[in-house]
XYZ file of C-alpha atoms in Angstrom:
510
model
C 91.263 -15.219 95.745
C 87.477 -14.443 95.111
C 86.897 -12.469 98.195
C 85.504 -9.215 96.501
C 82.209 -11.235 95.931
C 81.323 -10.964 99.646
C 80.393 -7.146 99.446
C 77.551 -8.043 97.096
C 73.998 -8.827 98.659
C 71.538 -8.069 96.382
C 70.204 -10.833 94.275
C 70.802 -10.337 90.455
C 67.749 -9.019 88.498
C 68.666 -11.259 85.517
C 68.364 -15.010 86.068
C 72.238 -15.358 85.299
C 73.140 -17.394 88.339
C 70.482 -19.972 87.195
C 71.552 -19.726 83.614
C 75.098 -20.200 84.783
C 74.463 -23.271 86.651
C 72.265 -24.624 84.152
C 75.223 -24.018 81.593
C 77.951 -25.754 83.586
C 75.962 -29.049 83.953
C 74.817 -28.809 80.560
C 78.495 -28.772 79.619
C 79.322 -25.318 78.643
C 82.591 -25.270 80.470
C 83.897 -27.774 78.112
C 84.538 -25.172 75.803
C 87.795 -24.254 77.340
C 88.990 -27.905 77.121
C 92.168 -27.538 75.015
C 92.802 -29.171 71.615
C 92.925 -28.386 67.966
C 90.857 -31.060 66.599
C 86.975 -30.695 66.361
C 83.963 -32.241 64.601
C 82.837 -29.067 63.056
C 83.320 -25.331 63.506
C 80.871 -22.423 63.125
C 82.707 -19.207 62.557
C 85.434 -19.455 65.370
C 83.474 -21.824 67.691
C 84.626 -25.366 67.686
C 82.682 -28.356 68.454
C 84.675 -31.000 69.883
C 83.981 -34.635 70.305
C 84.669 -34.363 73.970
C 81.933 -31.682 74.355
C 79.487 -33.729 72.391
C 80.243 -36.773 74.544
C 80.241 -34.984 77.899
C 76.853 -32.766 76.750
C 75.063 -36.033 75.833
C 76.070 -37.735 79.211
C 74.801 -34.626 81.321
C 71.602 -34.439 79.393
C 70.869 -38.067 79.953
C 71.871 -37.801 83.626
C 69.632 -34.750 83.897
C 66.606 -36.276 82.088
C 66.910 -40.114 82.922
C 66.239 -40.837 79.488
C 68.349 -41.935 76.508
C 69.597 -38.860 74.340
C 71.063 -39.675 70.939
C 74.765 -38.259 70.247
C 73.572 -36.888 67.030
C 70.902 -34.723 69.033
C 73.401 -33.568 71.517
C 75.745 -32.436 68.598
C 73.070 -30.656 66.983
C 72.052 -28.716 69.945
C 75.798 -27.642 70.470
C 76.169 -26.574 66.872
C 72.793 -24.414 67.173
C 74.648 -22.820 70.499
C 77.610 -22.194 68.380
C 75.324 -20.106 65.954
C 74.328 -17.911 68.513
C 77.628 -17.680 70.486
C 79.072 -16.603 67.173
C 76.654 -14.148 66.510
C 77.001 -12.730 70.134
C 80.980 -12.357 69.325
C 80.216 -10.719 66.391
C 78.021 -7.985 68.183
C 80.330 -7.716 71.053
C 77.992 -8.514 73.440
C 79.860 -9.109 76.860
C 79.389 -8.996 80.652
C 82.000 -7.468 82.872
C 83.672 -9.600 85.835
C 81.902 -7.268 88.511
C 78.559 -8.329 86.980
C 79.548 -12.064 86.867
C 80.774 -11.712 90.763
C 77.650 -10.266 91.724
C 75.441 -13.109 90.371
C 77.530 -15.702 91.961
C 77.647 -13.945 95.061
C 73.965 -13.399 95.031
C 73.227 -17.166 94.228
C 71.461 -18.957 97.305
C 73.426 -22.021 96.645
C 76.595 -20.237 97.906
C 74.963 -18.330 101.068
C 74.043 -18.944 104.520
C 71.872 -16.398 106.325
C 71.951 -14.216 103.312
C 75.770 -13.931 102.949
C 78.255 -15.484 100.497
C 80.304 -18.392 101.807
C 83.413 -19.059 99.563
C 83.841 -22.645 101.157
C 80.244 -23.379 99.348
C 81.492 -21.876 96.493
C 85.026 -23.652 96.444
C 83.269 -26.912 97.141
C 81.036 -26.498 94.118
C 84.068 -26.087 91.704
C 85.786 -28.939 93.311
C 82.510 -31.152 92.906
C 82.330 -29.964 89.084
C 85.629 -30.470 88.291
C 85.994 -26.766 87.031
C 88.606 -23.959 87.708
C 87.287 -20.649 88.579
C 88.489 -19.475 85.318
C 86.644 -21.827 83.354
C 83.461 -21.041 85.197
C 83.540 -17.036 84.581
C 84.794 -18.036 81.088
C 81.607 -20.135 80.534
C 79.352 -17.701 82.480
C 80.393 -14.744 79.925
C 79.678 -16.921 76.900
C 76.360 -17.995 78.219
C 75.534 -14.487 79.096
C 76.421 -13.535 75.709
C 74.417 -16.460 74.171
C 71.400 -15.624 76.298
C 71.470 -11.691 75.445
C 71.689 -12.774 71.640
C 68.738 -15.249 72.100
C 66.722 -12.411 73.889
C 67.382 -10.481 70.832
C 66.502 -12.978 68.340
C 63.074 -13.317 70.134
C 62.385 -9.540 70.535
C 59.925 -7.302 68.609
C 56.698 -9.495 69.229
C 54.360 -7.136 71.041
C 51.059 -8.389 70.964
C 47.830 -6.034 70.552
C 44.437 -6.549 72.590
C 43.041 -7.125 68.891
C 45.348 -10.007 68.269
C 44.614 -11.563 71.722
C 40.730 -11.286 71.009
C 41.302 -12.629 67.531
C 42.729 -15.741 69.047
C 40.254 -16.174 71.831
C 37.360 -15.899 69.177
C 39.017 -18.403 67.082
C 40.362 -21.017 69.990
C 38.130 -20.345 73.099
C 34.899 -18.719 72.107
C 31.831 -21.050 71.810
C 29.511 -20.808 68.813
C 25.824 -20.511 68.808
C 24.738 -23.179 66.144
C 21.647 -24.623 64.831
C 21.995 -27.686 62.475
C 20.279 -29.827 59.661
C 20.968 -33.596 59.100
C 20.881 -34.880 55.661
C 20.528 -38.720 56.580
C 21.661 -40.762 53.713
C 19.101 -43.680 54.512
C 16.580 -41.020 53.267
C 18.218 -41.301 49.656
C 18.693 -45.213 49.444
C 15.789 -45.747 47.290
C 17.144 -43.419 44.834
C 20.276 -45.372 44.226
C 20.039 -47.582 41.043
C 21.958 -50.943 41.196
C 23.064 -53.514 38.645
C 26.142 -55.666 38.372
C 28.241 -53.725 35.841
C 28.219 -50.805 38.662
C 28.798 -53.387 41.397
C 31.709 -54.889 39.722
C 33.340 -51.403 39.009
C 32.944 -50.562 42.443
C 34.334 -54.003 43.734
C 37.480 -53.217 41.256
C 37.926 -49.749 42.528
C 37.727 -50.639 46.130
C 39.369 -54.270 46.004
C 41.802 -53.740 49.050
C 38.931 -53.203 51.146
C 37.587 -56.785 50.681
C 40.965 -58.672 51.398
C 39.472 -61.032 53.969
C 41.818 -61.949 57.192
C 42.067 -65.340 58.705
C 38.797 -66.180 60.413
C 37.270 -69.108 62.385
C 33.716 -70.401 63.322
C 33.917 -72.737 66.298
C 32.267 -74.593 69.212
C 32.950 -75.162 72.660
C 32.044 -77.004 76.013
C 32.417 -75.364 79.121
C 33.328 -76.101 82.661
C 32.197 -73.755 85.094
C 32.328 -73.894 88.991
C 29.357 -71.445 89.136
C 27.261 -73.617 86.794
C 27.920 -76.740 88.269
C 27.930 -75.813 91.974
C 24.521 -74.324 91.221
C 23.218 -78.002 90.876
C 24.657 -78.724 94.131
C 22.747 -79.056 97.463
C 23.307 -77.413 100.498
C 22.432 -78.616 104.132
C 21.525 -76.782 107.069
C 24.540 -77.963 108.929
C 26.752 -76.576 106.195
C 25.101 -73.187 106.204
C 25.613 -73.480 109.969
C 29.058 -74.226 109.779
C 29.608 -71.378 107.144
C 27.858 -68.916 109.367
C 29.739 -69.763 112.476
C 33.043 -68.782 110.700
C 31.817 -65.341 109.810
C 34.146 -63.138 112.114
C 32.599 -61.030 114.537
C 33.457 -57.387 115.567
C 33.192 -55.303 118.722
C 32.044 -52.358 116.698
C 29.305 -54.281 114.264
C 26.831 -56.970 115.614
C 27.154 -60.248 113.825
C 24.241 -60.273 110.975
C 21.492 -62.973 111.562
C 21.774 -66.320 109.553
C 18.647 -65.549 107.504
C 20.016 -62.392 106.257
C 23.128 -64.064 104.759
C 21.807 -67.483 104.000
C 21.654 -66.603 100.075
C 25.223 -65.518 99.985
C 26.558 -68.308 102.180
C 24.434 -70.899 99.965
C 26.155 -69.391 96.791
C 29.662 -69.471 98.209
C 29.140 -73.071 99.455
C 27.955 -74.076 95.940
C 30.628 -72.425 94.247
C 33.340 -74.363 96.359
C 31.515 -77.752 95.567
C 31.547 -76.724 91.906
C 35.061 -75.846 91.929
C 35.743 -79.532 93.547
C 33.352 -81.076 90.833
C 35.568 -79.090 88.029
C 38.655 -80.423 89.489
C 37.517 -83.886 89.236
C 35.822 -83.544 85.856
C 38.664 -81.538 84.127
C 41.062 -84.556 83.781
C 38.071 -86.703 82.132
C 37.025 -83.891 79.996
C 40.938 -83.469 78.803
C 41.007 -87.238 77.928
C 37.992 -87.408 76.181
C 39.060 -84.219 74.161
C 42.493 -86.008 73.355
C 41.047 -89.292 72.465
C 38.330 -87.931 70.321
C 40.467 -85.207 68.651
C 37.784 -84.075 65.798
C 34.465 -84.025 67.951
C 33.377 -82.783 71.437
C 30.322 -84.897 71.265
C 31.720 -87.673 73.600
C 32.300 -85.062 76.064
C 28.335 -83.987 75.891
C 27.567 -87.706 75.955
C 29.353 -89.026 79.034
C 29.371 -85.862 81.053
C 26.234 -84.052 79.799
C 28.101 -80.559 79.025
C 26.372 -78.802 76.580
C 27.926 -78.015 73.023
C 27.840 -74.354 72.289
C 28.344 -72.984 68.631
C 29.757 -69.833 67.680
C 28.870 -70.480 63.908
C 26.615 -67.284 62.465
C 29.507 -65.149 61.618
C 33.292 -65.276 61.027
C 35.371 -64.592 63.877
C 38.783 -62.754 63.298
C 41.533 -62.132 65.869
C 40.990 -58.482 65.766
C 37.275 -59.110 66.379
C 38.267 -61.429 69.277
C 40.441 -58.978 70.797
C 37.830 -56.237 70.513
C 35.465 -58.433 72.156
C 37.822 -58.831 75.060
C 37.986 -62.389 74.560
C 40.829 -63.611 77.208
C 44.137 -63.869 75.605
C 44.651 -67.463 76.589
C 41.366 -68.494 74.665
C 42.706 -66.316 71.638
C 45.971 -67.907 71.748
C 44.397 -71.303 71.522
C 41.578 -70.810 69.220
C 43.783 -69.260 66.563
C 46.856 -71.639 67.556
C 48.040 -74.425 65.096
C 46.324 -77.274 66.866
C 42.731 -75.926 66.669
C 42.991 -73.416 63.495
C 45.308 -75.789 61.142
C 44.749 -79.457 62.336
C 41.343 -78.849 63.505
C 41.926 -80.785 66.851
C 39.997 -80.176 70.169
C 41.947 -77.853 72.531
C 43.001 -78.814 76.133
C 40.890 -77.423 78.843
C 41.638 -73.556 78.505
C 41.547 -71.706 81.999
C 39.495 -68.609 81.575
C 39.686 -67.674 85.411
C 36.856 -67.926 88.219
C 36.831 -71.694 88.009
C 35.890 -71.781 84.065
C 37.433 -73.994 81.745
C 36.610 -74.152 77.895
C 37.492 -76.934 75.176
C 37.202 -75.289 71.654
C 37.101 -76.834 68.358
C 37.180 -75.244 65.028
C 33.723 -75.866 62.880
C 35.179 -73.949 59.838
C 38.180 -71.926 58.873
C 38.613 -69.243 56.512
C 42.140 -68.469 54.966
C 43.288 -65.196 54.644
C 42.542 -64.146 51.111
C 41.198 -61.652 48.420
C 37.825 -62.180 48.445
C 36.267 -62.549 44.914
C 33.186 -60.423 43.795
C 30.739 -63.636 43.861
C 31.806 -64.286 47.349
C 30.971 -61.060 48.937
C 28.501 -59.622 46.170
C 25.910 -58.770 49.048
C 28.541 -56.913 51.075
C 29.747 -54.979 48.130
C 25.946 -53.912 46.985
C 25.354 -52.799 50.630
C 28.675 -50.781 50.857
C 27.913 -49.341 47.289
C 24.398 -48.450 47.825
C 25.780 -46.565 51.373
C 28.308 -44.715 49.482
C 25.984 -43.458 46.886
C 23.284 -42.556 49.179
C 25.547 -40.377 50.985
C 26.843 -38.725 47.881
C 22.961 -37.929 47.197
C 22.381 -36.634 50.572
C 25.543 -34.321 50.202
C 24.377 -33.213 46.974
C 21.002 -32.252 48.484
C 22.919 -30.425 51.226
C 25.029 -28.479 49.140
C 22.113 -27.201 47.291
C 20.270 -26.451 50.518
C 23.594 -24.242 51.503
C 23.694 -22.741 47.814
C 20.183 -21.523 48.414
C 20.992 -20.202 51.853
C 23.815 -18.206 50.787
C 21.387 -16.716 48.157
C 19.138 -15.510 50.761
C 16.376 -18.468 50.609
C 15.823 -19.604 54.198
C 12.319 -20.276 54.070
C 12.341 -24.209 53.308
C 14.324 -25.628 56.038
C 13.654 -26.765 59.583
C 16.585 -26.104 61.912
C 17.395 -27.585 65.272
C 17.165 -25.820 68.351
C 19.962 -23.274 69.009
C 22.769 -24.604 71.087
C 26.298 -23.474 72.258
C 29.209 -25.621 70.911
C 33.091 -24.803 72.321
C 35.924 -25.549 70.014
C 37.057 -28.366 72.496
C 33.609 -30.131 71.956
C 33.826 -29.458 67.964
C 37.155 -30.886 67.719
C 36.324 -33.970 69.563
C 33.327 -34.523 67.207
C 34.579 -33.369 63.872
C 37.414 -34.440 61.597
C 40.136 -32.004 60.937
C 38.891 -30.637 57.648
C 35.277 -30.200 59.133
C 36.818 -28.620 62.020
C 38.955 -25.973 60.131
C 35.935 -24.980 58.307
C 33.942 -24.707 61.349
C 36.452 -22.544 63.163
C 36.853 -20.158 60.244
C 33.226 -19.419 59.926
C 32.131 -15.920 61.354
C 28.726 -14.607 61.323
C 28.991 -10.878 59.701
C 26.652 -7.928 59.002
C 23.951 -9.558 61.617
C 23.832 -12.358 59.441
C 24.696 -16.062 60.230
C 27.306 -17.951 58.842
C 26.650 -21.426 57.049
C 28.873 -24.337 56.564
C 28.402 -27.688 55.456
C 30.055 -30.701 57.528
C 30.705 -33.863 54.867
C 33.011 -35.996 57.032
C 30.035 -37.176 59.279
C 28.063 -40.218 59.017
C 25.648 -37.993 57.329
C 26.354 -34.589 55.974
C 25.380 -31.707 58.350
C 24.617 -27.972 57.504
C 25.411 -25.840 60.396
C 24.246 -22.211 61.067
C 26.464 -20.227 63.139
C 24.417 -17.557 64.682
C 26.959 -16.032 67.100
C 30.468 -16.055 68.702
C 30.356 -16.004 72.181
C 33.760 -15.141 73.979
C 34.594 -16.274 77.500
C 32.598 -14.413 80.204
C 35.765 -13.860 82.184
C 37.549 -11.935 79.415
C 39.657 -9.903 81.882
C 41.382 -13.077 82.797
C 41.462 -14.910 79.701
C 42.977 -11.815 77.735
C 46.266 -11.462 79.348
C 46.759 -15.212 79.075
C 46.045 -15.054 75.431
C 48.663 -12.542 74.784
C 51.207 -14.275 76.885
C 50.487 -17.443 74.650
C 50.732 -15.577 71.524
C 53.651 -13.535 72.555
C 55.624 -16.830 73.320
C 54.793 -18.489 70.149
C 55.636 -15.473 68.099
C 59.151 -15.401 70.111
C 59.686 -18.887 69.449
C 58.742 -18.484 65.722
C 61.057 -15.489 65.518
C 63.941 -17.239 67.066
C 63.680 -20.161 64.815
C 63.571 -17.724 61.888
C 66.633 -15.739 63.025
C 68.656 -18.977 63.919
C 67.703 -20.114 60.244
C 69.359 -16.658 58.896
C 72.519 -17.485 61.298
C 72.790 -21.039 59.763
C 72.593 -19.214 56.363
C 75.269 -16.533 57.226
C 77.726 -18.700 59.042
C 78.765 -21.933 57.139
C 79.878 -24.952 58.859
C 83.296 -26.123 58.633
C 83.850 -30.007 59.098
C 86.710 -31.292 61.097
C 88.468 -34.707 61.319
C 86.816 -35.973 64.471
C 83.652 -38.278 63.895
C 80.516 -38.740 66.077
C 80.586 -42.322 65.678
C 76.708 -42.600 65.874
C 76.613 -46.142 64.489
C 76.869 -47.929 67.626
C 73.765 -46.146 69.265
């Protein structure tokens, strides 16, 4: 029996108890499952299909999310590399250490004492033998020790940490000069040959999506109700229905008169809409190509949206209700060019819509969009001229000519602010620039709407460097450890060749 563990009272300094339990629930004990067949083998370590299936199931139960069989297999295979390396280095743990870890695990204790009944219940619930648990703990300890060795050797100096802080957490004291492209528009020469060449080079940009121009009539409870009169008797009745409270006096009728009037008018408007809706629907159906009869009979104004094409993306961006989008870009309105049925937009409002004109999806010809091409060409060429002017100014600055430029007032810009407003390339340029020898650093940001010349006067580290420095060292250490472990794992993969077995993963059904 396992009575010897009762004499151990001090908690383990290594977290092997937690490692053991996580290993057990991650399928580590399945290494003891007998069987000569395997999916693959790394050195002497076999990866069996039962291992993979069990590990996949346990990962899914633990995370609550689907886990692919391939991922489960690859994880076990990486563990096999580490385990084989640990075996080759004779990394081991004694039985007394394992017993101490189990005895000190709070899951098996009451009042600080080991309770064997809890331990036995755990084994039974897990479906494990004591031998399998100990064997699994030994292997997991060896793997963890090996993994720690793979991550070792990553001491971080204060100098390294300060470099990272300066790079990623320190604000830059900056001044800027913007070179507006609009200032160079007059210098752009335009003729048809240049515009046609620009069109051919950018043809994909001018592939036009399906679009529509349309008109509609609106049934609105608010609009129709506003035309309704409200009697004093109706107001008094509505006022009498206002609930009273012992904690607050009832407001005077005069103070709530405007609100009650509006509420009554909206209710009346909703009743008018309910009566008119069927008539509107009939008129739209019986006169499918025009909304004029609705205007003639009911006096509802026809609103036109015909000043520009409306695409589905534009409608969505402008938050047009989905129900209206589905009707407007549906077969009856867009293809057959019929009036729609009344579309419920909410809040007692209905629209009947009709397409005035439809643009099919197509590649726009040069003649069709010449004005747009000219506008785009001029904008692009003007920015090129602005960028060239900014580059010349940068070149002059680097030569020491600082007399002819008017900089903005100085301001502090953090890396977080910079990354939010800059492209990736511009941010990389900005983050690498460093003032030196009491001279500012100059960079040119070209991925903005207009090119911007930036003068970096100083790098200002965080004021609480005493707190930031240890955190930075910890982050660097963890990153170095992770990179080192990955590099060493790759070395192990080159050292130990995987031997394929006869068992298959059968991932086709996932």
